[in-house]
């Protein structure tokens, strides 16, 4: 049974590539989520990614207390396909067409394989886009804010493990040195953390040298003897097998969909390994973008909202301990309560500007027609 309000699947008019937009929920407000431009063995794998990621976005916004619903866009590239500049622009214009057809139910931002410059191209067709470059009125690259949010989550876990939020002298294994991973690794190095790092791109080893970190292969790093493992690449890194190999005390990082299957959270709990749900630890980027572009708060207030992830994780860990739950269960229950809270009658409307949200106190609602495209 499909647990989504809308799933739009189009063959791009220009690119002929599969463009997938999954709107999971608009219970709290119009949906938002990143655009993932990635290679898949089959386009249906891209659909699976969009469904999982959009559901995680619903939870991410709900736990963060934002009046936004969850969605995701995916363009499924065949393996081995490389896009030149013209073909890439065609793909982005195809994505913009699909988003525009949803009439404000969904807005997109950058994700794996896309950037603020790509959002500018989409913004030529539809206003339902965020994280455009700052010189075009957007909030720019979200990765530094995602890294700051992950750092806040790590501080909360450090306090739980060691009685202090300081990460100086703590050993952490960072998996993935993309924009978010390398930003987070640099923040950790500045705090005096002892780092082990990896990436599938061997050229990233020069970053390891720059940080004074130990380099491990992707196959080895999960079993590293460290305080905290920090997933910062693609998802499904935590399986029943890898969970058994872990030698850390916690897993906290910004990668999406870290669990291959939901039961892995229980396996980690049984091993007394803290796992902070990825949709909590990775929320900094969207919190900043929504706060600055939709709520129009100051940069200082947006940063404070990102830093508040530390308090959110503290509360979730307290709740989990008090109720004998996993942190994943505590976060899921919090999201469920917020999504099911009584609300005024909902109606369909275009993606809100700052004045709408200001007048409604962030309580404006949207309803999308439940529809799927086979």
Short mmCIF file of C-alpha atoms in Angstrom, two decimals:
data_model
loop_
_atom_site.label_atom_id
_atom_site.label_comp_id
_atom_site.label_asym_id
_atom_site.label_seq_id
_atom_site.Cartn_x
_atom_site.Cartn_y
_atom_site.Cartn_z
CA UNK A 1 0.00 0.00 0.00
CA UNK A 2 1.38 3.39 -1.01
CA UNK A 3 1.94 5.64 2.00
CA UNK A 4 2.30 8.81 -0.08
CA UNK A 5 -0.09 11.52 -1.15
CA UNK A 6 1.34 11.88 -4.64
CA UNK A 7 4.00 10.20 -6.72
CA UNK A 8 4.64 11.76 -10.11
CA UNK A 9 6.78 9.85 -12.60
CA UNK A 10 7.54 11.50 -15.94
CA UNK A 11 9.85 10.81 -18.84
CA UNK A 12 11.47 14.21 -19.24
CA UNK A 13 10.27 15.95 -22.40
CA UNK A 14 13.79 17.03 -23.30
CA UNK A 15 16.06 14.50 -21.63
CA UNK A 16 13.77 11.42 -21.79
CA UNK A 17 15.14 10.49 -18.36
CA UNK A 18 12.89 9.36 -15.48
CA UNK A 19 11.92 12.33 -13.28
CA UNK A 20 10.32 11.22 -10.01
CA UNK A 21 8.71 13.50 -7.44
CA UNK A 22 7.33 11.83 -4.31
CA UNK A 23 5.14 13.88 -1.97
CA UNK A 24 4.83 11.90 1.23
CA UNK A 25 2.81 14.24 3.44
CA UNK A 26 1.41 17.75 3.53
CA UNK A 27 -0.16 17.36 6.96
CA UNK A 28 2.01 20.14 8.40
CA UNK A 29 2.33 22.28 5.28
CA UNK A 30 3.44 22.17 1.64
CA UNK A 31 6.15 19.60 1.00
CA UNK A 32 9.85 20.23 0.51
CA UNK A 33 12.88 18.07 -0.16
CA UNK A 34 16.04 17.85 -2.19
CA UNK A 35 16.62 16.90 -5.81
CA UNK A 36 18.85 13.83 -6.11
CA UNK A 37 20.59 13.38 -9.48
CA UNK A 38 22.20 9.96 -9.24
CA UNK A 39 23.01 6.75 -11.09
CA UNK A 40 20.86 3.68 -10.48
CA UNK A 41 20.97 0.13 -11.91
CA UNK A 42 17.27 0.56 -12.78
CA UNK A 43 14.96 3.58 -12.66
CA UNK A 44 12.79 1.70 -10.14
CA UNK A 45 15.69 1.90 -7.70
CA UNK A 46 15.41 5.67 -8.04
CA UNK A 47 11.70 5.38 -7.26
CA UNK A 48 12.48 3.36 -4.13
CA UNK A 49 14.98 6.05 -3.08
CA UNK A 50 12.42 8.82 -3.64
CA UNK A 51 9.77 7.03 -1.58
CA UNK A 52 12.10 6.37 1.35
CA UNK A 53 13.72 9.79 1.30
CA UNK A 54 10.42 11.68 1.10
CA UNK A 55 9.05 9.78 4.11
CA UNK A 56 12.22 10.65 6.01
CA UNK A 57 11.72 14.32 5.11
CA UNK A 58 8.26 14.23 6.69
CA UNK A 59 9.80 12.96 9.91
CA UNK A 60 12.69 15.43 9.65
CA UNK A 61 10.42 18.46 9.46
CA UNK A 62 8.02 17.14 12.11
CA UNK A 63 10.76 16.45 14.67
CA UNK A 64 12.35 19.83 13.90
CA UNK A 65 8.99 21.49 14.57
CA UNK A 66 8.75 23.10 11.12
CA UNK A 67 5.40 23.69 9.34
CA UNK A 68 6.55 21.84 6.23
CA UNK A 69 5.70 18.45 4.73
CA UNK A 70 8.01 15.83 3.29
CA UNK A 71 8.87 15.24 -0.35
CA UNK A 72 11.77 14.29 -2.61
CA UNK A 73 12.73 14.51 -6.26
CA UNK A 74 14.97 11.99 -8.00
CA UNK A 75 16.29 11.84 -11.53
CA UNK A 76 17.40 8.27 -12.19
CA UNK A 77 20.47 8.29 -14.42
CA UNK A 78 21.50 5.04 -16.10
CA UNK A 79 24.80 3.75 -14.74
CA UNK A 80 27.74 5.18 -16.61
CA UNK A 81 25.84 8.13 -18.10
CA UNK A 82 27.65 11.46 -17.90
CA UNK A 83 25.78 14.71 -18.51
CA UNK A 84 27.35 17.54 -20.47
CA UNK A 85 26.24 21.08 -19.70
CA UNK A 86 23.43 21.14 -22.28
CA UNK A 87 22.02 17.75 -21.29
CA UNK A 88 22.19 18.71 -17.61
CA UNK A 89 20.22 21.86 -18.29
CA UNK A 90 17.62 19.81 -20.15
CA UNK A 91 17.28 17.50 -17.13
CA UNK A 92 16.85 20.43 -14.75
CA UNK A 93 14.22 22.04 -16.98
CA UNK A 94 12.37 18.72 -17.06
CA UNK A 95 12.43 18.63 -13.25
CA UNK A 96 11.15 22.19 -13.14
CA UNK A 97 8.22 21.26 -15.39
CA UNK A 98 7.17 18.44 -13.07
CA UNK A 99 7.45 20.64 -9.98
CA UNK A 100 5.47 23.42 -11.67
CA UNK A 101 2.72 20.92 -12.56
CA UNK A 102 2.20 20.24 -8.83
CA UNK A 103 1.01 23.85 -8.30
CA UNK A 104 2.89 24.58 -5.08
CA UNK A 105 2.48 21.27 -3.30
CA UNK A 106 6.25 20.64 -3.47
CA UNK A 107 9.41 22.76 -3.56
CA UNK A 108 12.90 21.41 -4.12
CA UNK A 109 16.46 22.20 -3.07
CA UNK A 110 19.90 20.64 -3.58
CA UNK A 111 20.74 17.07 -2.66
CA UNK A 112 23.26 14.48 -3.83
CA UNK A 113 24.38 15.40 -7.33
CA UNK A 114 22.85 18.89 -7.40
CA UNK A 115 23.86 22.37 -6.28
CA UNK A 116 22.56 25.92 -5.74
CA UNK A 117 23.45 26.68 -9.38
CA UNK A 118 21.10 23.89 -10.45
CA UNK A 119 18.36 25.40 -8.30
CA UNK A 120 18.83 28.66 -10.20
CA UNK A 121 18.06 26.85 -13.46
CA UNK A 122 14.93 25.28 -11.96
CA UNK A 123 13.98 28.71 -10.60
CA UNK A 124 13.76 30.04 -14.16
CA UNK A 125 10.58 27.97 -14.58
CA UNK A 126 9.05 27.70 -11.09
CA UNK A 127 9.30 29.70 -7.85
CA UNK A 128 9.00 26.48 -5.86
CA UNK A 129 12.70 26.10 -5.22
CA UNK A 130 15.08 26.96 -2.40
CA UNK A 131 18.84 27.23 -1.82
CA UNK A 132 19.45 29.20 -4.99
CA UNK A 133 22.75 31.15 -4.95
CA UNK A 134 22.75 34.05 -2.53
CA UNK A 135 23.20 36.62 -5.32
CA UNK A 136 19.88 35.38 -6.73
CA UNK A 137 18.07 35.77 -3.42
CA UNK A 138 18.45 32.23 -2.14
CA UNK A 139 20.21 30.87 0.92
CA UNK A 140 22.98 29.23 -1.10
CA UNK A 141 24.82 26.05 -0.28
CA UNK A 142 23.05 24.16 2.51
CA UNK A 143 25.96 21.82 3.25
CA UNK A 144 27.71 24.03 5.85
CA UNK A 145 24.45 24.22 7.83
CA UNK A 146 23.91 20.47 7.52
CA UNK A 147 27.43 19.97 8.89
CA UNK A 148 26.75 22.39 11.78
CA UNK A 149 23.54 20.54 12.63
CA UNK A 150 25.36 17.20 12.63
CA UNK A 151 27.99 18.71 14.91
CA UNK A 152 25.22 19.79 17.30
CA UNK A 153 23.87 16.22 17.35
CA UNK A 154 27.37 14.88 18.01
CA UNK A 155 27.77 17.23 20.96
CA UNK A 156 24.58 15.91 22.53
CA UNK A 157 25.79 12.33 22.14
CA UNK A 158 29.22 13.20 23.49
CA UNK A 159 27.55 14.61 26.59
CA UNK A 160 25.64 11.36 26.98
CA UNK A 161 28.77 9.23 26.58
CA UNK A 162 31.37 11.34 28.34
CA UNK A 163 29.53 13.92 30.45
CA UNK A 164 30.69 16.83 28.28
CA UNK A 165 29.69 18.18 24.90
CA UNK A 166 33.32 18.76 23.98
CA UNK A 167 34.58 16.59 21.13
CA UNK A 168 38.23 17.38 21.80
CA UNK A 169 40.21 14.16 22.06
CA UNK A 170 37.24 11.99 21.01
CA UNK A 171 37.80 9.52 18.19
CA UNK A 172 35.40 9.65 15.26
CA UNK A 173 35.26 7.83 11.94
CA UNK A 174 33.79 9.97 9.13
CA UNK A 175 32.43 7.98 6.20
CA UNK A 176 32.27 10.15 3.09
CA UNK A 177 34.06 13.40 2.27
CA UNK A 178 31.54 15.10 0.04
CA UNK A 179 30.43 18.67 0.67
CA UNK A 180 28.79 17.87 4.00
CA UNK A 181 31.28 15.21 5.11
CA UNK A 182 34.36 17.31 4.51
CA UNK A 183 32.76 20.34 6.15
CA UNK A 184 31.90 18.28 9.21
CA UNK A 185 35.35 16.69 9.30
CA UNK A 186 36.94 20.14 9.32
CA UNK A 187 34.66 21.27 12.15
CA UNK A 188 35.61 18.17 14.15
CA UNK A 189 39.31 18.66 13.48
CA UNK A 190 39.03 22.27 14.67
CA UNK A 191 37.54 20.96 17.93
CA UNK A 192 40.50 18.63 18.43
CA UNK A 193 38.78 15.36 17.55
CA UNK A 194 40.90 12.40 16.47
CA UNK A 195 39.69 11.49 12.99
CA UNK A 196 39.61 8.41 10.81
CA UNK A 197 38.11 9.09 7.38
CA UNK A 198 37.23 7.41 4.09
CA UNK A 199 35.65 8.04 0.71
CA UNK A 200 35.09 6.00 -2.44
CA UNK A 201 37.07 8.70 -4.28
CA UNK A 202 40.72 7.97 -3.55
CA UNK A 203 41.66 11.53 -4.49
CA UNK A 204 40.00 12.60 -1.22
CA UNK A 205 42.97 11.09 0.63
CA UNK A 206 44.66 14.47 0.29
CA UNK A 207 41.90 15.89 2.52
CA UNK A 208 42.72 13.20 5.07
CA UNK A 209 46.35 14.31 5.01
CA UNK A 210 45.31 17.95 5.37
CA UNK A 211 43.25 17.11 8.47
CA UNK A 212 45.90 14.88 10.01
CA UNK A 213 43.41 12.02 9.89
CA UNK A 214 43.91 8.29 9.47
CA UNK A 215 42.71 7.03 6.09
CA UNK A 216 40.84 3.73 5.93
CA UNK A 217 39.17 1.98 3.03
CA UNK A 218 35.34 2.09 2.93
CA UNK A 219 35.28 -1.64 3.66
CA UNK A 220 37.34 -1.26 6.84
CA UNK A 221 36.13 1.92 8.47
CA UNK A 222 32.86 0.67 10.00
CA UNK A 223 34.85 -1.70 12.19
CA UNK A 224 37.23 1.04 13.35
CA UNK A 225 37.79 1.19 17.12
CA UNK A 226 36.41 4.71 17.69
CA UNK A 227 33.97 6.50 19.98
CA UNK A 228 31.52 7.50 17.23
CA UNK A 229 30.99 6.45 13.62
CA UNK A 230 29.76 9.34 11.44
CA UNK A 231 28.00 8.27 8.21
CA UNK A 232 28.18 11.18 5.76
CA UNK A 233 27.78 9.52 2.36
CA UNK A 234 24.97 7.54 0.72
CA UNK A 235 22.48 5.40 2.61
CA UNK A 236 22.05 1.78 3.74
CA UNK A 237 25.49 1.66 5.33
CA UNK A 238 24.10 0.00 8.46
CA UNK A 239 23.04 -3.60 7.84
CA UNK A 240 22.63 -6.53 10.20
CA UNK A 241 26.15 -7.61 9.27
CA UNK A 242 27.85 -4.24 9.62
CA UNK A 243 25.98 -3.57 12.88
CA UNK A 244 27.60 -6.70 14.29
CA UNK A 245 31.05 -5.45 13.24
CA UNK A 246 30.79 -2.03 14.89
CA UNK A 247 33.23 -1.30 17.71
CA UNK A 248 31.98 2.21 18.46
CA UNK A 249 29.64 3.49 21.18
CA UNK A 250 27.45 5.60 18.91
CA UNK A 251 26.53 6.21 15.27
CA UNK A 252 25.61 9.81 14.46
CA UNK A 253 25.87 11.45 11.06
CA UNK A 254 24.20 13.44 8.27
CA UNK A 255 23.83 10.67 5.65
CA UNK A 256 20.22 9.93 4.73
CA UNK A 257 18.64 6.46 5.07
CA UNK A 258 21.52 4.98 7.03
CA UNK A 259 19.61 1.83 8.00
CA UNK A 260 19.29 -0.85 5.34
CA UNK A 261 16.20 -2.09 7.20
CA UNK A 262 14.38 -0.61 10.22
CA UNK A 263 15.23 -3.56 12.48
CA UNK A 264 18.91 -2.55 12.44
CA UNK A 265 18.01 0.18 14.97
CA UNK A 266 16.98 -2.59 17.37
CA UNK A 267 20.23 -4.48 16.74
CA UNK A 268 22.23 -1.36 17.64
CA UNK A 269 20.13 -0.84 20.77
CA UNK A 270 20.77 -4.44 21.83
CA UNK A 271 24.49 -3.78 21.51
CA UNK A 272 24.17 -0.59 23.60
CA UNK A 273 25.19 1.55 20.61
CA UNK A 274 23.41 4.91 20.41
CA UNK A 275 21.98 5.63 16.97
CA UNK A 276 20.57 9.10 16.39
CA UNK A 277 18.06 8.92 13.53
CA UNK A 278 19.62 10.38 10.41
CA UNK A 279 16.66 12.64 9.74
CA UNK A 280 17.36 14.34 13.08
CA UNK A 281 21.13 14.68 12.69
CA UNK A 282 20.90 15.86 9.07
CA UNK A 283 18.25 18.55 9.52
CA UNK A 284 20.53 21.60 9.72
CA UNK A 285 20.52 22.41 6.02
CA UNK A 286 16.76 22.42 5.57
CA UNK A 287 16.22 24.18 8.90
CA UNK A 288 18.45 27.02 7.72
CA UNK A 289 16.90 27.17 4.24
CA UNK A 290 13.30 27.14 5.45
CA UNK A 291 14.07 29.60 8.24
CA UNK A 292 15.79 32.14 6.01
CA UNK A 293 13.86 31.78 2.75
CA UNK A 294 10.33 31.10 3.98
CA UNK A 295 10.24 32.43 7.54
CA UNK A 296 12.61 35.31 6.73
CA UNK A 297 14.33 35.19 10.11
CA UNK A 298 17.76 36.68 10.64
CA UNK A 299 20.93 34.70 9.99
CA UNK A 300 21.56 34.61 13.75
CA UNK A 301 18.11 33.19 14.45
CA UNK A 302 18.53 30.59 11.69
CA UNK A 303 21.85 29.51 13.19
CA UNK A 304 20.21 29.24 16.60
CA UNK A 305 17.56 26.95 15.13
CA UNK A 306 20.27 24.75 13.66
CA UNK A 307 22.17 24.64 16.96
CA UNK A 308 18.91 23.63 18.68
CA UNK A 309 19.38 20.17 17.13
CA UNK A 310 21.60 19.55 20.17
CA UNK A 311 18.60 20.12 22.46
CA UNK A 312 16.38 17.97 20.26
CA UNK A 313 18.82 15.06 20.46
CA UNK A 314 19.18 15.55 24.24
CA UNK A 315 15.41 15.34 24.62
CA UNK A 316 15.11 12.27 22.39
CA UNK A 317 17.83 10.42 24.28
CA UNK A 318 16.19 11.34 27.60
CA UNK A 319 12.81 10.12 26.36
CA UNK A 320 14.28 6.90 24.98
CA UNK A 321 16.01 6.14 28.27
CA UNK A 322 12.97 6.99 30.37
CA UNK A 323 10.58 4.92 28.26
CA UNK A 324 12.91 2.01 27.49
CA UNK A 325 12.82 2.84 23.77
CA UNK A 326 15.37 3.18 21.04
CA UNK A 327 16.07 6.80 19.98
CA UNK A 328 14.48 5.85 16.66
CA UNK A 329 11.24 4.91 18.43
CA UNK A 330 11.30 8.11 20.48
CA UNK A 331 11.80 10.23 17.35
CA UNK A 332 9.12 8.35 15.43
CA UNK A 333 6.63 8.84 18.26
CA UNK A 334 7.40 12.57 18.44
CA UNK A 335 6.87 12.90 14.68
CA UNK A 336 3.62 10.92 14.87
CA UNK A 337 2.25 13.16 17.62
CA UNK A 338 3.03 16.32 15.71
CA UNK A 339 1.63 14.98 12.46
CA UNK A 340 -1.62 13.88 14.10
CA UNK A 341 -2.18 17.00 16.22
CA UNK A 342 -5.58 18.66 15.64
CA UNK A 343 -5.42 21.36 13.01
CA UNK A 344 -7.80 23.72 11.21
CA UNK A 345 -9.41 22.63 7.95
CA UNK A 346 -6.74 22.27 5.30
CA UNK A 347 -6.83 23.68 1.82
CA UNK A 348 -4.67 23.71 -1.26
CA UNK A 349 -2.59 26.81 -1.90
CA UNK A 350 0.58 27.87 -3.62
CA UNK A 351 3.99 27.60 -1.96
CA UNK A 352 3.85 30.25 0.78
CA UNK A 353 5.92 33.38 0.93
CA UNK A 354 7.23 34.86 4.15
CA UNK A 355 4.19 37.09 4.68
CA UNK A 356 1.81 34.12 4.57
CA UNK A 357 3.76 32.23 7.20
CA UNK A 358 4.12 35.34 9.33
CA UNK A 359 0.37 36.01 9.28
CA UNK A 360 -0.52 32.42 10.15
CA UNK A 361 2.24 31.81 12.67
CA UNK A 362 3.48 28.94 10.50
CA UNK A 363 0.17 27.11 10.83
CA UNK A 364 -1.03 27.34 7.23
CA UNK A 365 -1.95 23.92 5.84
CA UNK A 366 -2.11 22.36 2.40
CA UNK A 367 -3.86 19.27 1.12
CA UNK A 368 -2.67 17.40 -1.92
CA UNK A 369 -4.82 14.96 -3.81
CA UNK A 370 -3.82 11.36 -3.14
CA UNK A 371 -2.68 10.15 -6.51
CA UNK A 372 0.02 7.88 -7.84
CA UNK A 373 1.35 7.43 -11.34
CA UNK A 374 2.29 3.85 -12.20
#
